[in-house]
CSV table of C-alpha atoms and ligand atoms in Angstrom, one decimal:
chain,number,residue,atom,x,y,z
N,14,MET,CA,104.9,126.2,115.2
N,15,GLN,CA,102.2,124.0,113.7
N,16,PHE,CA,99.7,126.2,115.4
N,17,LEU,CA,101.1,129.3,113.8
N,18,LYS,CA,101.2,127.6,110.4
N,19,ASP,CA,97.5,126.6,110.9
N,20,MET,CA,96.5,130.1,111.9
N,21,ARG,CA,98.4,131.6,108.9
N,22,SER,CA,96.6,129.3,106.5
N,23,LYS,CA,93.3,130.1,108.2
N,24,LEU,CA,94.0,133.8,107.7
N,25,SER,CA,94.7,133.5,103.9
N,26,LEU,CA,91.4,135.0,102.8
N,27,SER,CA,92.5,135.6,99.2
N,28,GLY,CA,91.7,133.6,96.1
N,29,ILE,CA,88.0,132.8,96.3
N,30,ARG,CA,86.3,136.2,96.7
N,31,HIS,CA,85.2,136.0,93.1
N,32,ILE,CA,82.8,133.2,94.1
N,33,LYS,CA,79.6,134.5,95.7
N,34,GLY,CA,79.3,134.0,99.5
N,35,PRO,CA,78.4,135.8,102.7
N,36,ARG,CA,80.5,138.8,103.6
N,37,GLY,CA,80.6,141.3,106.4
N,38,LEU,CA,77.8,141.1,109.0
N,39,ASN,CA,76.0,138.4,107.0
N,40,PHE,CA,79.1,136.3,107.2
N,41,ILE,CA,79.3,136.6,111.0
N,42,LYS,CA,75.6,135.8,111.3
N,43,LEU,CA,76.0,132.6,109.2
N,44,MET,CA,79.1,131.5,111.1
N,45,PHE,CA,77.2,131.7,114.3
N,46,HIS,CA,74.3,129.8,112.6
N,47,PHE,CA,76.8,127.0,111.6
N,48,LYS,CA,78.0,126.7,115.2
N,49,ARG,CA,74.4,126.5,116.5
N,50,ASP,CA,72.8,124.5,113.7
N,51,SER,CA,75.1,123.4,110.9
N,52,LEU,CA,72.3,121.8,108.8
N,53,GLY,CA,70.1,124.9,109.0
N,54,ALA,CA,73.1,127.1,108.0
N,55,LEU,CA,73.8,124.9,105.0
N,56,GLU,CA,70.2,125.3,103.9
N,57,GLU,CA,70.3,129.1,104.5
N,58,THR,CA,73.6,129.4,102.5
N,59,GLU,CA,72.0,127.6,99.5
N,60,LYS,CA,68.9,129.8,99.7
N,61,GLN,CA,71.0,132.9,99.6
N,62,PHE,CA,73.7,131.9,97.0
N,63,GLY,CA,72.5,129.0,94.9
N,64,GLU,CA,74.8,126.2,93.6
N,65,ILE,CA,78.2,127.5,94.9
N,66,ALA,CA,79.1,129.6,97.9
N,67,SER,CA,82.4,130.7,99.3
N,68,TYR,CA,83.4,131.2,102.9
N,69,GLY,CA,86.8,132.9,103.6
N,70,TRP,CA,87.1,132.0,107.3
N,71,PRO,CA,88.4,130.1,109.2
N,72,ILE,CA,89.7,128.5,106.0
N,73,ASN,CA,89.0,129.1,102.4
N,74,THR,CA,85.9,127.0,101.8
N,75,ILE,CA,83.6,126.5,98.9
N,76,ILE,CA,80.3,124.7,99.4
N,77,ILE,CA,78.9,123.0,96.2
N,78,TYR,CA,75.2,122.2,96.0
N,79,CYS,CA,75.3,120.8,92.5
N,80,PRO,CA,75.6,117.0,91.7
N,81,LYS,CA,77.6,117.7,88.5
N,82,LEU,CA,80.3,119.5,90.4
N,83,ILE,CA,80.2,116.8,93.1
N,84,LYS,CA,80.8,114.2,90.5
N,85,GLN,CA,83.8,116.3,89.2
N,86,VAL,CA,85.3,116.3,92.8
N,87,LEU,CA,84.5,112.7,93.8
N,88,GLY,CA,84.8,111.0,90.5
N,89,ASP,CA,86.3,112.6,87.3
N,90,LYS,CA,89.0,114.5,89.1
N,91,ASN,CA,89.3,112.6,92.3
N,92,LYS,CA,93.1,112.2,91.9
N,93,ILE,CA,93.6,115.9,92.6
N,94,TYR,CA,91.3,115.9,95.6
N,95,VAL,CA,92.3,114.7,99.0
N,96,LYS,CA,90.3,114.7,102.3
N,97,GLY,CA,89.6,118.2,103.4
N,98,ALA,CA,90.6,120.3,106.4
N,99,GLN,CA,87.3,119.4,108.1
N,100,THR,CA,88.3,115.7,107.9
N,101,ASP,CA,91.9,116.5,109.0
N,102,GLU,CA,90.4,117.4,112.4
N,103,MET,CA,89.7,113.7,113.0
N,104,LYS,CA,93.4,112.8,112.7
N,105,VAL,CA,94.0,113.6,116.3
N,106,VAL,CA,91.9,110.5,117.1
N,107,MET,CA,92.0,108.4,114.0
N,108,GLY,CA,95.7,109.0,113.1
N,109,GLU,CA,96.4,107.9,109.5
N,110,GLY,CA,93.5,105.5,109.2
N,111,LEU,CA,91.5,105.1,106.0
N,112,VAL,CA,89.2,108.0,106.7
N,113,THR,CA,91.9,110.6,107.2
N,114,ASN,CA,94.9,109.3,105.3
N,115,ASN,CA,95.9,111.6,102.5
N,116,ASP,CA,99.0,109.7,101.3
N,117,ARG,CA,97.6,107.8,98.3
N,118,THR,CA,100.2,105.0,98.4
N,119,SER,CA,99.7,104.0,102.0
N,120,TRP,CA,95.9,104.6,101.9
N,121,LEU,CA,95.6,102.2,98.9
N,122,ARG,CA,97.7,99.6,100.7
N,123,SER,CA,95.4,99.7,103.7
N,124,ARG,CA,92.2,100.0,101.7
N,125,ILE,CA,93.0,96.8,99.9
N,126,ILE,CA,93.6,94.9,103.1
N,127,VAL,CA,90.6,96.4,105.0
N,128,SER,CA,88.2,95.8,102.1
N,129,LYS,CA,89.1,92.2,102.1
N,130,GLU,CA,88.4,91.8,105.8
N,131,LEU,CA,85.0,93.5,105.3
N,132,GLY,CA,84.2,91.3,102.3
N,133,PRO,CA,81.4,88.7,101.8
N,134,ALA,CA,83.1,85.8,103.7
N,135,PRO,CA,83.8,87.6,107.0
N,136,ILE,CA,80.4,89.4,106.7
N,137,ALA,CA,78.6,86.0,106.5
N,138,LEU,CA,80.2,85.1,109.8
N,139,PHE,CA,79.5,88.4,111.4
N,140,SER,CA,75.8,88.2,110.3
N,141,LYS,CA,75.4,85.4,112.9
N,142,ILE,CA,76.8,87.6,115.7
N,143,ILE,CA,74.4,90.4,114.6
N,144,ASP,CA,71.5,88.0,114.5
N,145,ASP,CA,72.3,86.6,118.0
N,146,LEU,CA,72.8,90.0,119.7
N,147,THR,CA,69.6,91.4,118.1
N,148,LEU,CA,67.6,88.4,119.2
N,149,GLN,CA,68.9,88.8,122.8
N,150,LEU,CA,67.7,92.4,122.7
N,151,VAL,CA,64.3,91.4,121.3
N,152,LYS,CA,64.0,88.8,124.2
N,153,LYS,CA,64.9,91.4,126.7
N,154,TRP,CA,62.3,93.8,125.4
N,155,LYS,CA,59.7,91.0,125.5
N,156,SER,CA,60.4,90.4,129.2
N,157,GLN,CA,60.4,94.0,130.4
N,158,GLU,CA,57.4,95.9,131.6
N,159,SER,CA,58.0,99.2,129.8
N,160,ALA,CA,56.8,99.4,126.2
N,161,GLU,CA,58.2,102.8,125.7
N,162,LEU,CA,61.8,102.9,124.5
N,163,ASP,CA,64.4,105.4,123.4
N,164,PHE,CA,65.5,103.7,120.2
N,165,SER,CA,68.4,106.0,119.9
N,166,LEU,CA,69.9,104.6,123.1
N,167,GLU,CA,68.8,101.0,122.4
N,168,MET,CA,70.4,101.1,118.9
N,169,ARG,CA,73.6,102.7,120.2
N,170,ASN,CA,74.0,99.9,122.8
N,171,LEU,CA,73.2,97.2,120.3
N,172,THR,CA,75.5,98.5,117.5
N,173,PHE,CA,78.3,99.1,120.1
N,174,ALA,CA,77.9,95.5,121.3
N,175,ILE,CA,78.1,94.3,117.6
N,176,ALA,CA,81.2,96.5,117.0
N,177,GLY,CA,82.7,95.2,120.2
N,178,LYS,CA,82.4,91.5,119.1
N,179,THR,CA,82.9,91.8,115.3
N,180,LEU,CA,85.6,94.5,115.3
N,181,LEU,CA,87.4,94.2,118.6
N,182,GLY,CA,86.7,90.5,119.4
N,183,SER,CA,85.5,88.6,122.5
N,184,ASP,CA,88.6,89.5,124.6
N,185,LEU,CA,87.0,92.9,125.3
N,186,THR,CA,85.9,93.0,128.9
N,187,ASN,CA,82.8,94.9,130.0
N,188,GLU,CA,84.9,97.5,131.7
N,189,ASP,CA,87.0,98.0,128.5
N,190,ALA,CA,83.8,98.2,126.5
N,191,ARG,CA,82.5,101.0,128.7
N,192,ILE,CA,85.8,102.9,128.5
N,193,VAL,CA,86.0,102.5,124.7
N,194,ASP,CA,82.4,103.6,124.3
N,195,GLU,CA,82.9,106.8,126.4
N,196,ALA,CA,86.2,107.5,124.7
N,197,VAL,CA,84.8,107.2,121.1
N,198,LEU,CA,81.9,109.4,121.9
N,199,PHE,CA,83.9,112.1,123.7
N,200,THR,CA,86.9,112.3,121.3
N,201,SER,CA,85.0,112.1,118.0
N,202,LYS,CA,82.5,114.8,119.2
N,203,MET,CA,85.2,117.1,120.3
N,204,ALA,CA,87.3,116.7,117.1
N,205,HIS,CA,84.1,117.4,115.2
N,206,ASP,CA,83.2,120.5,117.2
N,207,HIS,CA,86.7,121.8,116.6
N,208,MET,CA,85.7,122.2,112.9
N,209,PHE,CA,83.2,124.9,113.7
N,210,GLU,CA,85.3,127.0,116.1
N,211,LEU,CA,86.1,130.5,114.9
N,212,PHE,CA,89.3,130.4,116.9
N,213,PRO,CA,90.1,126.7,117.7
N,214,LEU,CA,92.6,126.2,120.5
N,215,PRO,CA,95.2,123.6,119.8
N,216,TYR,CA,95.0,120.4,121.8
N,217,TRP,CA,98.2,121.0,123.7
N,218,VAL,CA,96.7,124.0,125.5
N,219,PRO,CA,96.0,122.5,129.0
N,220,THR,CA,92.3,123.5,129.3
N,221,LYS,CA,90.0,121.2,131.2
N,222,LYS,CA,88.3,120.0,128.0
N,223,ASN,CA,91.7,119.3,126.3
N,224,LYS,CA,92.9,117.3,129.4
N,225,GLU,CA,89.7,115.3,129.3
N,226,PHE,CA,90.2,114.8,125.6
N,227,HIS,CA,93.7,113.4,126.1
N,228,PHE,CA,92.5,111.2,128.9
N,229,HIS,CA,89.9,109.5,126.7
N,230,ASN,CA,92.1,109.4,123.6
N,231,ASN,CA,94.9,107.7,125.6
N,232,ASN,CA,92.4,105.2,127.0
N,233,LEU,CA,91.1,104.3,123.6
N,234,SER,CA,94.6,104.0,122.2
N,235,SER,CA,95.9,101.8,125.0
N,236,ILE,CA,93.0,99.4,125.0
N,237,VAL,CA,93.3,98.9,121.2
N,238,SER,CA,97.0,98.5,121.4
N,239,ARG,CA,96.7,96.0,124.2
N,240,LEU,CA,94.2,93.9,122.3
N,241,LEU,CA,96.5,94.0,119.3
N,242,ALA,CA,99.5,92.9,121.4
N,243,GLN,CA,97.5,90.2,123.0
N,244,GLU,CA,96.5,88.9,119.6
N,245,LYS,CA,100.0,88.8,118.4
N,246,GLU,CA,101.3,87.0,121.5
N,247,ASN,CA,98.6,84.4,122.1
N,248,SER,CA,96.6,83.6,119.0
N,249,ASN,CA,97.1,82.3,115.5
N,250,GLU,CA,95.7,83.0,112.2
N,251,SER,CA,93.3,80.1,112.1
N,252,SER,CA,91.5,81.3,115.3
N,253,ALA,CA,91.2,84.8,114.0
N,254,ARG,CA,87.5,85.8,114.3
N,255,SER,CA,87.2,89.6,114.8
N,256,ILE,CA,88.2,92.2,112.2
N,257,LEU,CA,91.0,93.3,114.6
N,258,GLN,CA,92.3,89.7,114.7
N,259,ARG,CA,92.0,89.3,111.0
N,260,LEU,CA,93.9,92.6,110.3
N,261,VAL,CA,96.8,91.4,112.4
N,262,TYR,CA,97.4,88.5,109.9
N,263,ALA,CA,96.1,90.2,106.7
N,264,LYS,CA,98.5,90.8,103.9
N,265,ASN,CA,98.3,92.8,100.7
N,266,PRO,CA,97.8,90.1,98.1
N,267,GLU,CA,100.1,91.8,95.6
N,268,THR,CA,103.1,92.6,97.9
N,269,GLY,CA,102.6,90.0,100.7
N,270,VAL,CA,103.1,92.9,103.2
N,271,GLY,CA,100.8,93.4,106.2
N,272,LEU,CA,100.0,96.5,108.3
N,273,SER,CA,102.5,97.9,110.8
N,274,ASP,CA,101.6,98.2,114.5
N,275,GLN,CA,100.8,101.9,114.1
N,276,GLU,CA,98.7,101.3,111.0
N,277,LEU,CA,96.8,98.5,112.8
N,278,ARG,CA,96.0,100.8,115.7
N,279,ASP,CA,94.9,103.6,113.4
N,280,GLU,CA,92.7,101.4,111.3
N,281,VAL,CA,91.0,99.7,114.2
N,282,ILE,CA,90.2,103.0,115.9
N,283,THR,CA,89.0,104.4,112.5
N,284,LEU,CA,86.7,101.5,111.9
N,285,LEU,CA,85.3,101.8,115.4
N,286,ILE,CA,84.6,105.5,115.0
N,287,ALA,CA,83.4,105.4,111.4
N,288,GLY,CA,81.3,102.3,111.9
N,289,TYR,CA,79.1,102.2,114.9
N,290,GLU,CA,77.6,105.6,115.4
N,291,THR,CA,76.7,105.9,111.7
N,292,THR,CA,75.0,102.6,111.8
N,293,SER,CA,73.3,103.2,115.1
N,294,ASN,CA,71.9,106.6,114.0
N,295,THR,CA,70.8,105.2,110.7
N,296,LEU,CA,68.8,102.5,112.5
N,297,SER,CA,67.2,105.1,114.9
N,298,TRP,CA,66.0,107.1,111.9
N,299,ILE,CA,64.7,104.1,110.0
N,300,PHE,CA,62.8,102.9,113.1
N,301,GLY,CA,61.5,106.4,113.6
N,302,LEU,CA,60.2,106.6,110.0
N,303,LEU,CA,58.6,103.2,110.2
N,304,SER,CA,56.9,104.0,113.5
N,305,LYS,CA,55.5,107.2,111.9
N,306,HIS,CA,54.3,105.3,108.8
N,307,PRO,CA,52.3,102.2,109.8
N,308,GLU,CA,51.4,101.5,106.2
N,309,VAL,CA,55.1,101.1,105.2
N,310,GLN,CA,55.7,99.1,108.4
N,311,ASP,CA,52.8,96.7,107.6
N,312,ARG,CA,54.0,96.2,104.0
N,313,LEU,CA,57.6,95.6,105.1
N,314,ARG,CA,56.5,93.1,107.8
N,315,GLN,CA,54.5,91.2,105.3
N,316,GLU,CA,57.5,90.9,103.0
N,317,LEU,CA,59.6,89.7,106.0
N,318,GLN,CA,57.0,87.1,107.0
N,319,GLU,CA,56.9,85.8,103.5
N,320,SER,CA,60.6,85.6,102.9
N,321,PRO,CA,62.1,82.3,104.2
N,322,GLU,CA,65.8,83.3,103.5
N,323,GLU,CA,68.0,84.5,106.4
N,324,ILE,CA,69.9,87.7,105.7
N,325,THR,CA,73.6,86.8,105.6
N,326,SER,CA,74.8,88.7,102.5
N,327,ILE,CA,74.2,91.8,100.3
N,328,ASN,CA,72.0,89.5,98.3
N,329,PHE,CA,69.2,90.6,100.5
N,330,LYS,CA,68.7,93.4,98.0
N,331,THR,CA,67.0,90.8,95.7
N,332,THR,CA,65.5,88.5,98.3
N,333,HIS,CA,64.0,91.4,100.3
N,334,PRO,CA,63.5,94.2,97.8
N,335,TYR,CA,61.1,96.3,99.9
N,336,LEU,CA,63.4,96.1,102.9
N,337,TYR,CA,66.2,97.4,100.7
N,338,GLN,CA,64.0,100.2,99.4
N,339,VAL,CA,63.1,101.2,103.0
N,340,ILE,CA,66.8,101.4,104.0
N,341,LEU,CA,67.7,103.4,100.8
N,342,GLU,CA,64.9,105.9,101.6
N,343,GLY,CA,65.8,106.1,105.3
N,344,ILE,CA,69.4,107.0,104.5
N,345,ARG,CA,68.3,109.4,101.8
N,346,MET,CA,66.2,111.4,104.2
N,347,TYR,CA,68.5,111.0,107.2
N,348,THR,CA,72.0,110.6,105.7
N,349,ALA,CA,74.4,109.6,108.5
N,350,ILE,CA,77.2,111.8,107.2
N,351,PRO,CA,75.4,115.1,106.3
N,352,MET,CA,78.5,116.7,104.8
N,353,SER,CA,81.9,115.7,103.7
N,354,SER,CA,84.9,117.7,102.5
N,355,ARG,CA,87.8,117.6,100.1
N,356,ARG,CA,90.9,119.8,99.3
N,357,ASN,CA,92.4,120.2,95.9
N,358,LEU,CA,96.1,119.6,95.3
N,359,LYS,CA,95.9,121.4,92.0
N,360,GLU,CA,94.0,124.4,90.7
N,361,ASP,CA,90.5,123.5,89.4
N,362,SER,CA,87.4,125.4,88.2
N,363,PHE,CA,83.7,125.2,89.0
N,364,ASN,CA,81.4,126.3,86.2
N,365,GLY,CA,84.3,128.4,84.8
N,366,GLN,CA,85.2,130.0,88.2
N,367,LYS,CA,88.8,129.4,89.4
N,368,VAL,CA,89.2,127.2,92.4
N,369,PRO,CA,92.7,127.9,93.8
N,370,VAL,CA,95.0,125.1,95.2
N,371,ASN,CA,94.2,124.1,98.7
N,372,THR,CA,90.6,125.2,98.8
N,373,SER,CA,88.4,123.2,101.1
N,374,VAL,CA,85.4,121.9,99.1
N,375,VAL,CA,82.3,121.0,101.2
N,376,ILE,CA,79.8,118.5,99.8
N,377,PRO,CA,76.4,119.1,101.6
N,378,VAL,CA,74.8,115.6,101.2
N,379,TRP,CA,72.0,116.6,103.5
N,380,ASN,CA,70.8,119.3,101.1
N,381,ILE,CA,71.3,117.3,97.9
N,382,HIS,CA,69.2,114.4,99.4
N,383,ARG,CA,66.4,116.8,100.3
N,384,SER,CA,66.3,119.1,97.3
N,385,GLU,CA,63.2,119.4,95.1
N,386,LYS,CA,65.6,119.8,92.2
N,387,HIS,CA,66.5,116.1,92.4
N,388,TRP,CA,63.6,114.4,94.1
N,389,ASP,CA,59.9,114.3,93.8
N,390,LYS,CA,58.4,115.5,97.2
N,391,PRO,CA,61.7,115.0,98.9
N,392,LEU,CA,60.3,115.4,102.5
N,393,VAL,CA,57.8,112.5,102.0
N,394,PHE,CA,59.0,109.1,103.2
N,395,ASN,CA,58.3,106.9,100.1
N,396,PRO,CA,60.5,103.8,99.8
N,397,SER,CA,58.9,102.8,96.5
N,398,ARG,CA,60.6,105.7,94.8
N,399,PHE,CA,63.6,103.4,94.7
N,400,GLU,CA,61.8,100.5,93.0
N,401,GLY,CA,63.9,99.3,90.1
N,402,VAL,CA,66.4,102.2,90.5
N,403,GLU,CA,70.1,101.5,90.3
N,404,VAL,CA,71.2,103.9,93.0
N,405,ASN,CA,74.9,103.8,92.1
N,406,ARG,CA,74.0,105.6,88.8
N,407,LEU,CA,72.4,108.5,90.7
N,408,ASP,CA,74.8,111.4,91.1
N,409,HIS,CA,72.4,113.0,93.7
N,410,TYR,CA,72.4,109.9,96.0
N,411,LEU,CA,75.5,109.9,98.2
N,412,PRO,CA,74.9,108.3,101.6
N,413,PHE,CA,78.1,106.3,101.3
N,414,SER,CA,79.9,108.9,99.1
N,415,LYS,CA,81.2,108.0,95.6
N,416,GLY,CA,84.5,107.2,93.9
N,417,GLU,CA,87.5,105.6,95.4
N,418,ARG,CA,87.0,107.1,98.9
N,419,ARG,CA,83.5,105.7,99.2
N,420,CYS,CA,82.6,103.9,102.5
N,421,VAL,CA,84.5,100.7,102.9
N,422,GLY,CA,81.9,99.4,105.4
N,423,GLU,CA,78.9,100.0,103.1
N,424,ASN,CA,77.9,96.3,102.7
N,425,PHE,CA,78.6,95.5,106.3
N,426,SER,CA,76.4,98.3,107.5
N,427,LEU,CA,73.6,97.6,105.0
N,428,ILE,CA,73.5,94.0,106.1
N,429,GLU,CA,73.6,94.9,109.8
N,430,VAL,CA,70.7,97.4,109.4
N,431,ALA,CA,68.7,94.9,107.3
N,432,ILE,CA,69.1,92.1,110.0
N,433,ILE,CA,68.2,94.4,112.9
N,434,VAL,CA,65.2,95.9,111.2
N,435,SER,CA,63.9,92.5,110.1
N,436,LYS,CA,64.3,90.9,113.6
N,437,VAL,CA,62.7,93.8,115.4
N,438,LEU,CA,59.8,94.1,112.9
N,439,LEU,CA,59.0,90.4,113.0
N,440,SER,CA,58.5,90.7,116.8
N,441,PHE,CA,57.1,94.1,117.4
N,442,GLU,CA,54.7,96.8,116.0
N,443,LEU,CA,56.2,100.2,116.5
N,444,GLU,CA,54.4,103.4,117.2
N,445,LEU,CA,56.0,106.8,117.4
N,446,ILE,CA,55.5,108.7,120.7
N,447,GLY,CA,54.4,112.2,119.6
N,448,THR,CA,53.4,113.2,116.2
N,449,GLU,CA,56.7,114.3,114.5
N,450,LEU,CA,60.2,112.8,114.3
N,451,PRO,CA,62.8,114.6,116.5
N,452,ARG,CA,64.9,117.4,115.0
N,453,ALA,CA,68.1,116.1,113.3
N,454,VAL,CA,71.4,117.4,114.6
N,455,SER,CA,74.8,116.9,113.2
N,456,HIS,CA,77.0,115.5,116.0
N,457,VAL,CA,79.8,113.7,114.0
N,458,SER,CA,77.0,111.8,112.4
N,459,LEU,CA,73.3,112.8,112.1
N,460,LYS,CA,71.4,112.0,115.2
N,461,PRO,CA,68.0,112.7,116.6
N,462,HIS,CA,68.0,115.6,119.0
N,463,LYS,CA,66.9,114.2,122.5
N,464,GLY,CA,66.5,110.6,121.4
N,465,MET,CA,63.9,108.6,119.4
N,466,PRO,CA,60.9,107.7,121.6
N,467,ILE,CA,59.0,104.7,120.3
N,468,LYS,CA,56.3,102.5,121.8
N,469,ILE,CA,56.5,98.7,121.0
N,470,LYS,CA,53.8,96.1,121.0
N,471,GLU,CA,54.4,92.4,120.4
N,472,THR,CA,53.1,91.3,117.0
N,473,LEU,CA,50.5,88.6,116.8
N,474,ARG,CA,51.6,85.8,114.5
V,17,HEM,C1,75.0,103.4,107.7
V,17,HEM,C2,76.2,103.3,108.0
V,17,HEM,C3,77.3,104.1,107.3
V,17,HEM,C4,77.3,105.2,106.6
V,17,HEM,C5,76.1,106.0,106.1
V,17,HEM,C6,78.6,105.6,106.2
V,17,HEM,C7,79.0,106.6,105.4
V,17,HEM,C8,80.3,106.9,105.0
V,17,HEM,C9,80.7,108.0,104.1
V,17,HEM,C10,79.7,109.0,103.5
V,17,HEM,C11,82.0,107.9,103.9
V,17,HEM,C12,82.8,108.9,103.1
V,17,HEM,C13,83.2,110.1,103.9
V,17,HEM,C14,83.9,111.1,103.0
V,17,HEM,O1,83.8,111.1,101.8
V,17,HEM,O2,84.6,112.0,103.6
V,17,HEM,C15,82.5,106.8,104.7
V,17,HEM,C16,83.8,106.4,104.7
V,17,HEM,C17,84.2,105.4,105.5
V,17,HEM,N1,83.5,104.5,106.2
V,17,HEM,FE1,81.5,104.5,106.4
V,17,HEM,N2,79.5,104.6,106.7
V,17,HEM,C18,78.7,103.7,107.4
V,17,HEM,C19,79.2,102.6,108.1
V,17,HEM,C20,80.5,102.2,108.1
V,17,HEM,C21,81.0,101.0,108.8
V,17,HEM,C22,80.1,100.0,109.5
V,17,HEM,C23,82.3,101.0,108.7
V,17,HEM,C24,83.3,100.0,109.2
V,17,HEM,C25,83.1,98.8,109.6
V,17,HEM,C26,82.7,102.2,107.9
V,17,HEM,C27,84.0,102.5,107.6
V,17,HEM,C28,84.3,103.6,106.8
V,17,HEM,C29,85.7,103.9,106.5
V,17,HEM,C30,87.0,103.2,107.0
V,17,HEM,C31,85.7,105.0,105.6
V,17,HEM,C32,86.8,105.7,104.9
V,17,HEM,C33,87.1,105.0,103.6
V,17,HEM,C34,88.2,105.6,102.8
V,17,HEM,O3,88.4,106.8,102.7
V,17,HEM,O4,88.9,104.7,102.2
V,17,HEM,N3,81.6,102.9,107.6
V,17,HEM,N4,81.4,106.2,105.3
């Protein structure tokens, strides 16, 4: 029945035709373009239709390319917007975790609890783990023959090891880690691809791919549930180290109530999926950009060599200003989440044009971050453009989104990226293999097509 309901809502083409957008053959061409290359299709749509474009299939969707309208959706009127149908696709894996939860009361309850466990005190402890695991990798690189590495793979392994320790805790065996890694990749990619299917098949249809999906999804769920049960049986609050362990004991300070078993499972899987691929891809792009721009690399290395402070908090923004600017510029050019979506619970209007209830509104962050309307020479890697700039005030800078649904792991990921970049750069000089960075593709988060090949050479100190 749900399937029929979904199809009916997908078929409701009415209501947004007054907003310009592709129709007829052009529509079919662009839909295929989206399936093949969603970033290219977003660019083509803006070129053809400007600030606002409507798509009537598979669901009523409006893409907004204008920061003023994005501010309306994410900020001024955020109470009437919930996560969009594109995000709903992830529910099949993430359940009602923070990313997908559209019930404001339970979302807020969880958000307060999770924010605290990703606050400055736990991060200071986690920074030691990030430091140790990065130094282990640096040591391994120093001892191996090959100087040519795929940073995409190296960063995925490193950030997964960090997520394993900081999020799931040290009880995770190597075999569990392998299963979780495979499951996260498979399920999140499949749920993501579902968004761009013209006729998406429901997950209960017993196709080979669906069966594989359920196999991985069940594996992920049962390992997380087992770790949670183990924690409840054997440990106590004072020994809680990982985010998973901390969440088991965490209580909402106002009500004294903690998370239910189902909420715990959903939040842990959500944090795992939302956290490690985004950070790993961000690192790959930043290392790619640094290896292509030796002058930026040298200036950054000099700052790192001259800064005695260890990075353990978000305070690195002031102790290592150029490092912070490099990260800001890296995530501007290669934003990990190239588009996000919302759905309106009440009628709204964009520049005087009616937006009916339940329209999916897509925010194409990739385009906003690379538009000449908002940035001087947007395709040039220039970290200094952020010197003295308060990025939270920029409506056209959205790597972690804006408003109350902005990323809860922002500081955690910024610190993780800062530590890893600094440890690697203090030990190695990086040189891009080839002349251009790989093409960016949107696979849940923005990743380099066919890896990020970089040559490393030990620095002379
Ligand atoms: C460079 C790394 C990261 C980037 C660029 C990033 C980006 C984002 C963005 C853009 C959103 C909003 C999505 C939307 O509006 O639909 C988001 C939400 C979220 N992120 Fe991140 N993220 C990163 C790392 C992390 C990490 C490390 C964690 C967890 C440890 C995390 C957990 C979450 C969660 C739970 C949400 C949902 C928040 C809510 O709706 O209340 N993210 N992230």
